[in-house]
PDB file of C-alpha atoms in Angstrom:
ATOM      1  CA  ALA A   1     -69.634 149.290 106.132  1.00  0.00           C
ATOM      2  CA  LEU A   2     -68.195 152.671 107.500  1.00  0.00           C
ATOM      3  CA  ILE A   3     -68.735 151.529 111.088  1.00  0.00           C
ATOM      4  CA  GLY A   4     -66.972 148.090 110.164  1.00  0.00           C
ATOM      5  CA  GLY A   5     -64.021 150.060 108.725  1.00  0.00           C
ATOM      6  CA  ALA A   6     -63.640 152.195 111.887  1.00  0.00           C
ATOM      7  CA  GLU A   7     -63.752 148.945 113.950  1.00  0.00           C
ATOM      8  CA  GLN A   8     -61.081 147.464 111.687  1.00  0.00           C
ATOM      9  CA  ILE A   9     -58.847 150.600 112.219  1.00  0.00           C
ATOM     10  CA  LEU A  10     -59.455 150.927 115.870  1.00  0.00           C
ATOM     11  CA  GLY A  11     -59.140 147.139 116.512  1.00  0.00           C
ATOM     12  CA  TYR A  12     -62.159 147.161 118.753  1.00  0.00           C
ATOM     13  CA  ARG A  13     -66.163 146.846 118.442  1.00  0.00           C
ATOM     14  CA  VAL A  14     -67.725 150.216 118.379  1.00  0.00           C
ATOM     15  CA  ASP A  15     -70.680 150.123 120.958  1.00  0.00           C
ATOM     16  CA  SER A  16     -72.755 153.174 119.699  1.00  0.00           C
ATOM     17  CA  TYR A  17     -72.240 155.635 116.696  1.00  0.00           C
ATOM     18  CA  ALA A  18     -73.793 158.665 115.403  1.00  0.00           C
ATOM     19  CA  LEU A  19     -72.928 159.727 111.665  1.00  0.00           C
ATOM     20  CA  PHE A  20     -73.950 163.159 110.225  1.00  0.00           C
ATOM     21  CA  ASP A  21     -73.293 165.033 107.204  1.00  0.00           C
ATOM     22  CA  VAL A  22     -71.651 168.338 107.004  1.00  0.00           C
ATOM     23  CA  GLU A  23     -75.195 170.000 106.621  1.00  0.00           C
ATOM     24  CA  VAL A  24     -76.192 168.730 110.230  1.00  0.00           C
ATOM     25  CA  PHE A  25     -72.827 170.330 111.520  1.00  0.00           C
ATOM     26  CA  VAL A  26     -73.898 173.590 109.891  1.00  0.00           C
ATOM     27  CA  GLU A  27     -77.422 173.355 111.220  1.00  0.00           C
ATOM     28  CA  LEU A  28     -76.104 172.630 114.742  1.00  0.00           C
ATOM     29  CA  ILE A  29     -73.596 175.649 114.816  1.00  0.00           C
ATOM     30  CA  ASP A  30     -76.415 177.857 113.417  1.00  0.00           C
ATOM     31  CA  ALA A  31     -78.840 176.665 116.141  1.00  0.00           C
ATOM     32  CA  MET A  32     -76.219 177.487 118.788  1.00  0.00           C
ATOM     33  CA  GLY A  33     -76.139 181.097 117.474  1.00  0.00           C
ATOM     34  CA  GLY A  34     -72.620 180.645 116.074  1.00  0.00           C
ATOM     35  CA  ILE A  35     -69.029 180.098 117.720  1.00  0.00           C
ATOM     36  CA  ASP A  36     -66.749 182.677 118.926  1.00  0.00           C
ATOM     37  CA  PHE A  37     -63.383 181.754 117.550  1.00  0.00           C
ATOM     38  CA  ASP A  38     -60.049 182.976 117.030  1.00  0.00           C
ATOM     39  CA  VAL A  39     -59.135 181.890 113.358  1.00  0.00           C
ATOM     40  CA  PRO A  40     -55.292 181.203 113.412  1.00  0.00           C
ATOM     41  CA  VAL A  41     -54.406 182.072 109.624  1.00  0.00           C
ATOM     42  CA  ASP A  42     -56.139 183.592 106.770  1.00  0.00           C
ATOM     43  CA  MET A  43     -57.944 181.006 104.948  1.00  0.00           C
ATOM     44  CA  ASP A  44     -58.696 181.468 101.400  1.00  0.00           C
ATOM     45  CA  TYR A  45     -59.801 178.342  99.218  1.00  0.00           C
ATOM     46  CA  ASP A  46     -62.082 177.435  96.536  1.00  0.00           C
ATOM     47  CA  ASP A  47     -62.911 174.092  95.094  1.00  0.00           C
ATOM     48  CA  PRO A  48     -65.951 174.124  92.789  1.00  0.00           C
ATOM     49  CA  GLU A  49     -65.875 170.509  92.332  1.00  0.00           C
ATOM     50  CA  GLN A  50     -66.845 170.012  96.074  1.00  0.00           C
ATOM     51  CA  GLY A  51     -68.912 173.306  96.251  1.00  0.00           C
ATOM     52  CA  LEU A  52     -66.319 174.454  98.720  1.00  0.00           C
ATOM     53  CA  SER A  53     -65.523 178.027  99.008  1.00  0.00           C
ATOM     54  CA  ILE A  54     -63.435 179.152 102.445  1.00  0.00           C
ATOM     55  CA  HIS A  55     -62.656 182.983 102.858  1.00  0.00           C
ATOM     56  CA  LEU A  56     -61.893 183.729 106.560  1.00  0.00           C
ATOM     57  CA  LYS A  57     -59.605 186.293 107.989  1.00  0.00           C
ATOM     58  CA  LYS A  58     -57.232 185.680 110.856  1.00  0.00           C
ATOM     59  CA  GLY A  59     -58.572 186.777 114.105  1.00  0.00           C
ATOM     60  CA  ASN A  60     -61.301 186.441 116.599  1.00  0.00           C
ATOM     61  CA  GLN A  61     -64.947 186.417 115.139  1.00  0.00           C
ATOM     62  CA  LEU A  62     -68.428 184.788 115.509  1.00  0.00           C
ATOM     63  CA  LEU A  63     -68.419 181.884 113.016  1.00  0.00           C
ATOM     64  CA  ASP A  64     -71.690 180.782 111.692  1.00  0.00           C
ATOM     65  CA  GLY A  65     -72.273 177.207 110.417  1.00  0.00           C
ATOM     66  CA  LYS A  66     -70.992 177.692 107.039  1.00  0.00           C
ATOM     67  CA  ALA A  67     -67.876 179.636 108.111  1.00  0.00           C
ATOM     68  CA  ALA A  68     -67.287 176.794 110.841  1.00  0.00           C
ATOM     69  CA  GLU A  69     -67.574 174.316 108.135  1.00  0.00           C
ATOM     70  CA  GLY A  70     -65.007 176.136 106.051  1.00  0.00           C
ATOM     71  CA  LEU A  71     -62.599 176.391 109.287  1.00  0.00           C
ATOM     72  CA  ILE A  72     -62.680 172.561 109.812  1.00  0.00           C
ATOM     73  CA  ARG A  73     -62.493 171.600 106.263  1.00  0.00           C
ATOM     74  CA  PHE A  74     -59.482 173.998 105.459  1.00  0.00           C
ATOM     75  CA  ARG A  75     -56.349 171.980 104.612  1.00  0.00           C
ATOM     76  CA  SER A  76     -53.709 174.284 103.190  1.00  0.00           C
ATOM     77  CA  GLY A  77     -51.742 177.306 104.552  1.00  0.00           C
ATOM     78  CA  TYR A  78     -50.902 175.715 107.959  1.00  0.00           C
ATOM     79  CA  ALA A  79     -47.001 175.955 108.922  1.00  0.00           C
ATOM     80  CA  GLN A  80     -47.237 172.433 110.284  1.00  0.00           C
ATOM     81  CA  GLY A  81     -49.562 170.890 107.725  1.00  0.00           C
ATOM     82  CA  ASP A  82     -52.297 168.284 109.228  1.00  0.00           C
ATOM     83  CA  LEU A  83     -50.833 168.643 112.663  1.00  0.00           C
ATOM     84  CA  ASP A  84     -51.963 172.637 112.956  1.00  0.00           C
ATOM     85  CA  ARG A  85     -55.190 171.605 111.147  1.00  0.00           C
ATOM     86  CA  VAL A  86     -55.965 168.791 113.973  1.00  0.00           C
ATOM     87  CA  SER A  87     -55.004 171.436 116.526  1.00  0.00           C
ATOM     88  CA  VAL A  88     -57.370 174.041 115.222  1.00  0.00           C
ATOM     89  CA  ARG A  89     -60.265 171.331 115.066  1.00  0.00           C
ATOM     90  CA  ALA A  90     -59.435 170.526 118.679  1.00  0.00           C
ATOM     91  CA  ASN A  91     -59.403 174.259 119.776  1.00  0.00           C
ATOM     92  CA  PHE A  92     -62.720 174.850 117.943  1.00  0.00           C
ATOM     93  CA  LEU A  93     -64.349 171.813 119.483  1.00  0.00           C
ATOM     94  CA  ARG A  94     -63.208 173.457 122.939  1.00  0.00           C
ATOM     95  CA  ALA A  95     -64.580 176.764 121.844  1.00  0.00           C
ATOM     96  CA  MET A  96     -67.755 175.194 120.821  1.00  0.00           C
ATOM     97  CA  MET A  97     -68.103 173.435 124.340  1.00  0.00           C
ATOM     98  CA  LYS A  98     -67.333 176.686 126.041  1.00  0.00           C
ATOM     99  CA  GLN A  99     -70.181 178.334 124.095  1.00  0.00           C
ATOM    100  CA  VAL A 100     -72.410 175.590 124.936  1.00  0.00           C
ATOM    101  CA  LYS A 101     -71.643 175.860 128.638  1.00  0.00           C
ATOM    102  CA  GLU A 102     -72.072 179.493 128.659  1.00  0.00           C
ATOM    103  CA  ASN A 103     -74.946 180.253 126.460  1.00  0.00           C
ATOM    104  CA  LEU A 104     -77.132 177.107 126.379  1.00  0.00           C
ATOM    105  CA  THR A 105     -79.120 175.551 129.257  1.00  0.00           C
ATOM    106  CA  ALA A 106     -78.962 171.678 129.422  1.00  0.00           C
ATOM    107  CA  ASP A 107     -82.591 171.515 128.432  1.00  0.00           C
ATOM    108  CA  ALA A 108     -81.865 173.759 125.400  1.00  0.00           C
ATOM    109  CA  LEU A 109     -79.061 171.585 124.242  1.00  0.00           C
ATOM    110  CA  ALA A 110     -81.217 168.569 124.826  1.00  0.00           C
ATOM    111  CA  THR A 111     -83.886 170.187 122.527  1.00  0.00           C
ATOM    112  CA  ILE A 112     -81.207 171.028 119.824  1.00  0.00           C
ATOM    113  CA  VAL A 113     -79.783 167.380 119.900  1.00  0.00           C
ATOM    114  CA  SER A 114     -83.255 165.815 119.791  1.00  0.00           C
ATOM    115  CA  GLU A 115     -84.298 168.164 116.681  1.00  0.00           C
ATOM    116  CA  LEU A 116     -80.959 167.308 114.836  1.00  0.00           C
ATOM    117  CA  LEU A 117     -81.085 163.724 115.735  1.00  0.00           C
ATOM    118  CA  THR A 118     -83.757 163.202 112.943  1.00  0.00           C
ATOM    119  CA  SER A 119     -80.826 164.047 110.418  1.00  0.00           C
ATOM    120  CA  VAL A 120     -78.511 161.571 111.976  1.00  0.00           C
ATOM    121  CA  ASP A 121     -77.825 157.828 111.272  1.00  0.00           C
ATOM    122  CA  SER A 122     -77.192 156.716 114.846  1.00  0.00           C
ATOM    123  CA  SER A 123     -77.638 153.496 116.812  1.00  0.00           C
ATOM    124  CA  VAL A 124     -78.239 155.847 119.872  1.00  0.00           C
ATOM    125  CA  SER A 125     -82.072 156.312 120.885  1.00  0.00           C
ATOM    126  CA  LEU A 126     -83.476 159.666 121.441  1.00  0.00           C
ATOM    127  CA  THR A 127     -83.845 159.228 124.866  1.00  0.00           C
ATOM    128  CA  ASP A 128     -79.826 158.276 125.300  1.00  0.00           C
ATOM    129  CA  ALA A 129     -78.846 161.145 123.100  1.00  0.00           C
ATOM    130  CA  VAL A 130     -80.758 163.585 125.427  1.00  0.00           C
ATOM    131  CA  TYR A 131     -79.142 161.890 128.192  1.00  0.00           C
ATOM    132  CA  PHE A 132     -75.630 162.069 127.014  1.00  0.00           C
ATOM    133  CA  ALA A 133     -76.067 165.917 125.811  1.00  0.00           C
ATOM    134  CA  LYS A 134     -77.086 166.693 129.466  1.00  0.00           C
ATOM    135  CA  GLN A 135     -74.086 164.537 130.518  1.00  0.00           C
ATOM    136  CA  LEU A 136     -71.845 166.578 128.284  1.00  0.00           C
ATOM    137  CA  TYR A 137     -73.217 169.756 129.417  1.00  0.00           C
ATOM    138  CA  SER A 138     -72.219 168.797 132.987  1.00  0.00           C
ATOM    139  CA  VAL A 139     -68.475 168.226 132.193  1.00  0.00           C
ATOM    140  CA  SER A 140     -66.467 171.223 133.119  1.00  0.00           C
ATOM    141  CA  SER A 141     -64.743 172.979 130.409  1.00  0.00           C
ATOM    142  CA  GLU A 142     -61.356 172.445 131.979  1.00  0.00           C
ATOM    143  CA  LYS A 143     -61.703 168.643 131.848  1.00  0.00           C
ATOM    144  CA  PHE A 144     -62.922 168.448 128.136  1.00  0.00           C
ATOM    145  CA  THR A 145     -60.068 167.432 126.145  1.00  0.00           C
ATOM    146  CA  VAL A 146     -59.402 166.326 122.481  1.00  0.00           C
ATOM    147  CA  THR A 147     -57.011 163.663 121.802  1.00  0.00           C
ATOM    148  CA  THR A 148     -55.242 162.442 118.701  1.00  0.00           C
ATOM    149  CA  LEU A 149     -54.849 158.530 118.921  1.00  0.00           C
ATOM    150  CA  SER A 150     -51.280 157.352 119.156  1.00  0.00           C
ATOM    151  CA  GLY A 151     -49.664 156.528 115.799  1.00  0.00           C
ATOM    152  CA  SER A 152     -47.316 157.541 113.200  1.00  0.00           C
ATOM    153  CA  SER A 153     -47.201 159.199 109.831  1.00  0.00           C
ATOM    154  CA  VAL A 154     -46.408 157.217 106.879  1.00  0.00           C
ATOM    155  CA  MET A 155     -45.042 158.112 103.591  1.00  0.00           C
ATOM    156  CA  ASN A 156     -46.816 157.381 100.448  1.00  0.00           C
ATOM    157  CA  PRO A 157     -44.193 155.521  98.210  1.00  0.00           C
ATOM    158  CA  GLN A 158     -45.563 156.726  94.878  1.00  0.00           C
ATOM    159  CA  THR A 159     -45.711 160.360  95.696  1.00  0.00           C
ATOM    160  CA  GLY A 160     -43.162 160.854  98.670  1.00  0.00           C
ATOM    161  CA  ALA A 161     -45.723 162.882 100.545  1.00  0.00           C
ATOM    162  CA  TRP A 162     -46.368 162.158 104.375  1.00  0.00           C
ATOM    163  CA  SER A 163     -50.302 161.240 103.533  1.00  0.00           C
ATOM    164  CA  TYR A 164     -51.049 158.394 105.962  1.00  0.00           C
ATOM    165  CA  TYR A 165     -51.540 158.158 109.559  1.00  0.00           C
ATOM    166  CA  VAL A 166     -51.305 154.639 111.207  1.00  0.00           C
ATOM    167  CA  ILE A 167     -53.016 154.182 114.454  1.00  0.00           C
ATOM    168  CA  ASN A 168     -51.151 152.158 116.836  1.00  0.00           C
ATOM    169  CA  LYS A 169     -54.156 149.917 118.065  1.00  0.00           C
ATOM    170  CA  ASN A 170     -52.809 149.034 121.543  1.00  0.00           C
ATOM    171  CA  ASN A 171     -52.179 152.692 122.622  1.00  0.00           C
ATOM    172  CA  ALA A 172     -55.434 153.777 120.882  1.00  0.00           C
ATOM    173  CA  LEU A 173     -57.461 151.276 122.857  1.00  0.00           C
ATOM    174  CA  ALA A 174     -55.595 152.314 126.150  1.00  0.00           C
ATOM    175  CA  ALA A 175     -56.368 156.152 125.271  1.00  0.00           C
ATOM    176  CA  ILE A 176     -60.088 155.380 124.553  1.00  0.00           C
ATOM    177  CA  ASN A 177     -60.762 153.521 127.744  1.00  0.00           C
ATOM    178  CA  LYS A 178     -59.030 156.283 129.606  1.00  0.00           C
TER     179      LYS A 178
END
């Protein structure tokens, strides 16, 4: 159902997918030995209902899996709201890629991927996952980009908040194909 929803939003058939929960993300970061990252703002947020407790100070630091989870889940406190949040996530992915390139061999990355794959719902075989991990390793850090698909913000008519992002399907498809 989730893949069907993604296909409807994107406007094209998804060839392959890998779905994982946040615990797998935490395990991956910990397996990599943490990620050096410059946290852009102090992040203090507690939500007992979600079991979420985020307490990070601004500045460069080594984030373990739990701290990295807090970083990517933090929503409030950004000057430009979700635009800054997306930017922080993109910067974190770049830092993660850099860490992989500098500290892990392609074989070590493949081992981590194959171990974590048992916790992932995926249409990708173990052989293909290891292959893709090695291919990802071969991409230079300068060529690694994170892109927000083209679209526009839409105001919720009931609350007046800018709370929806509608993807421009034609532009998104062009960006994905690029």
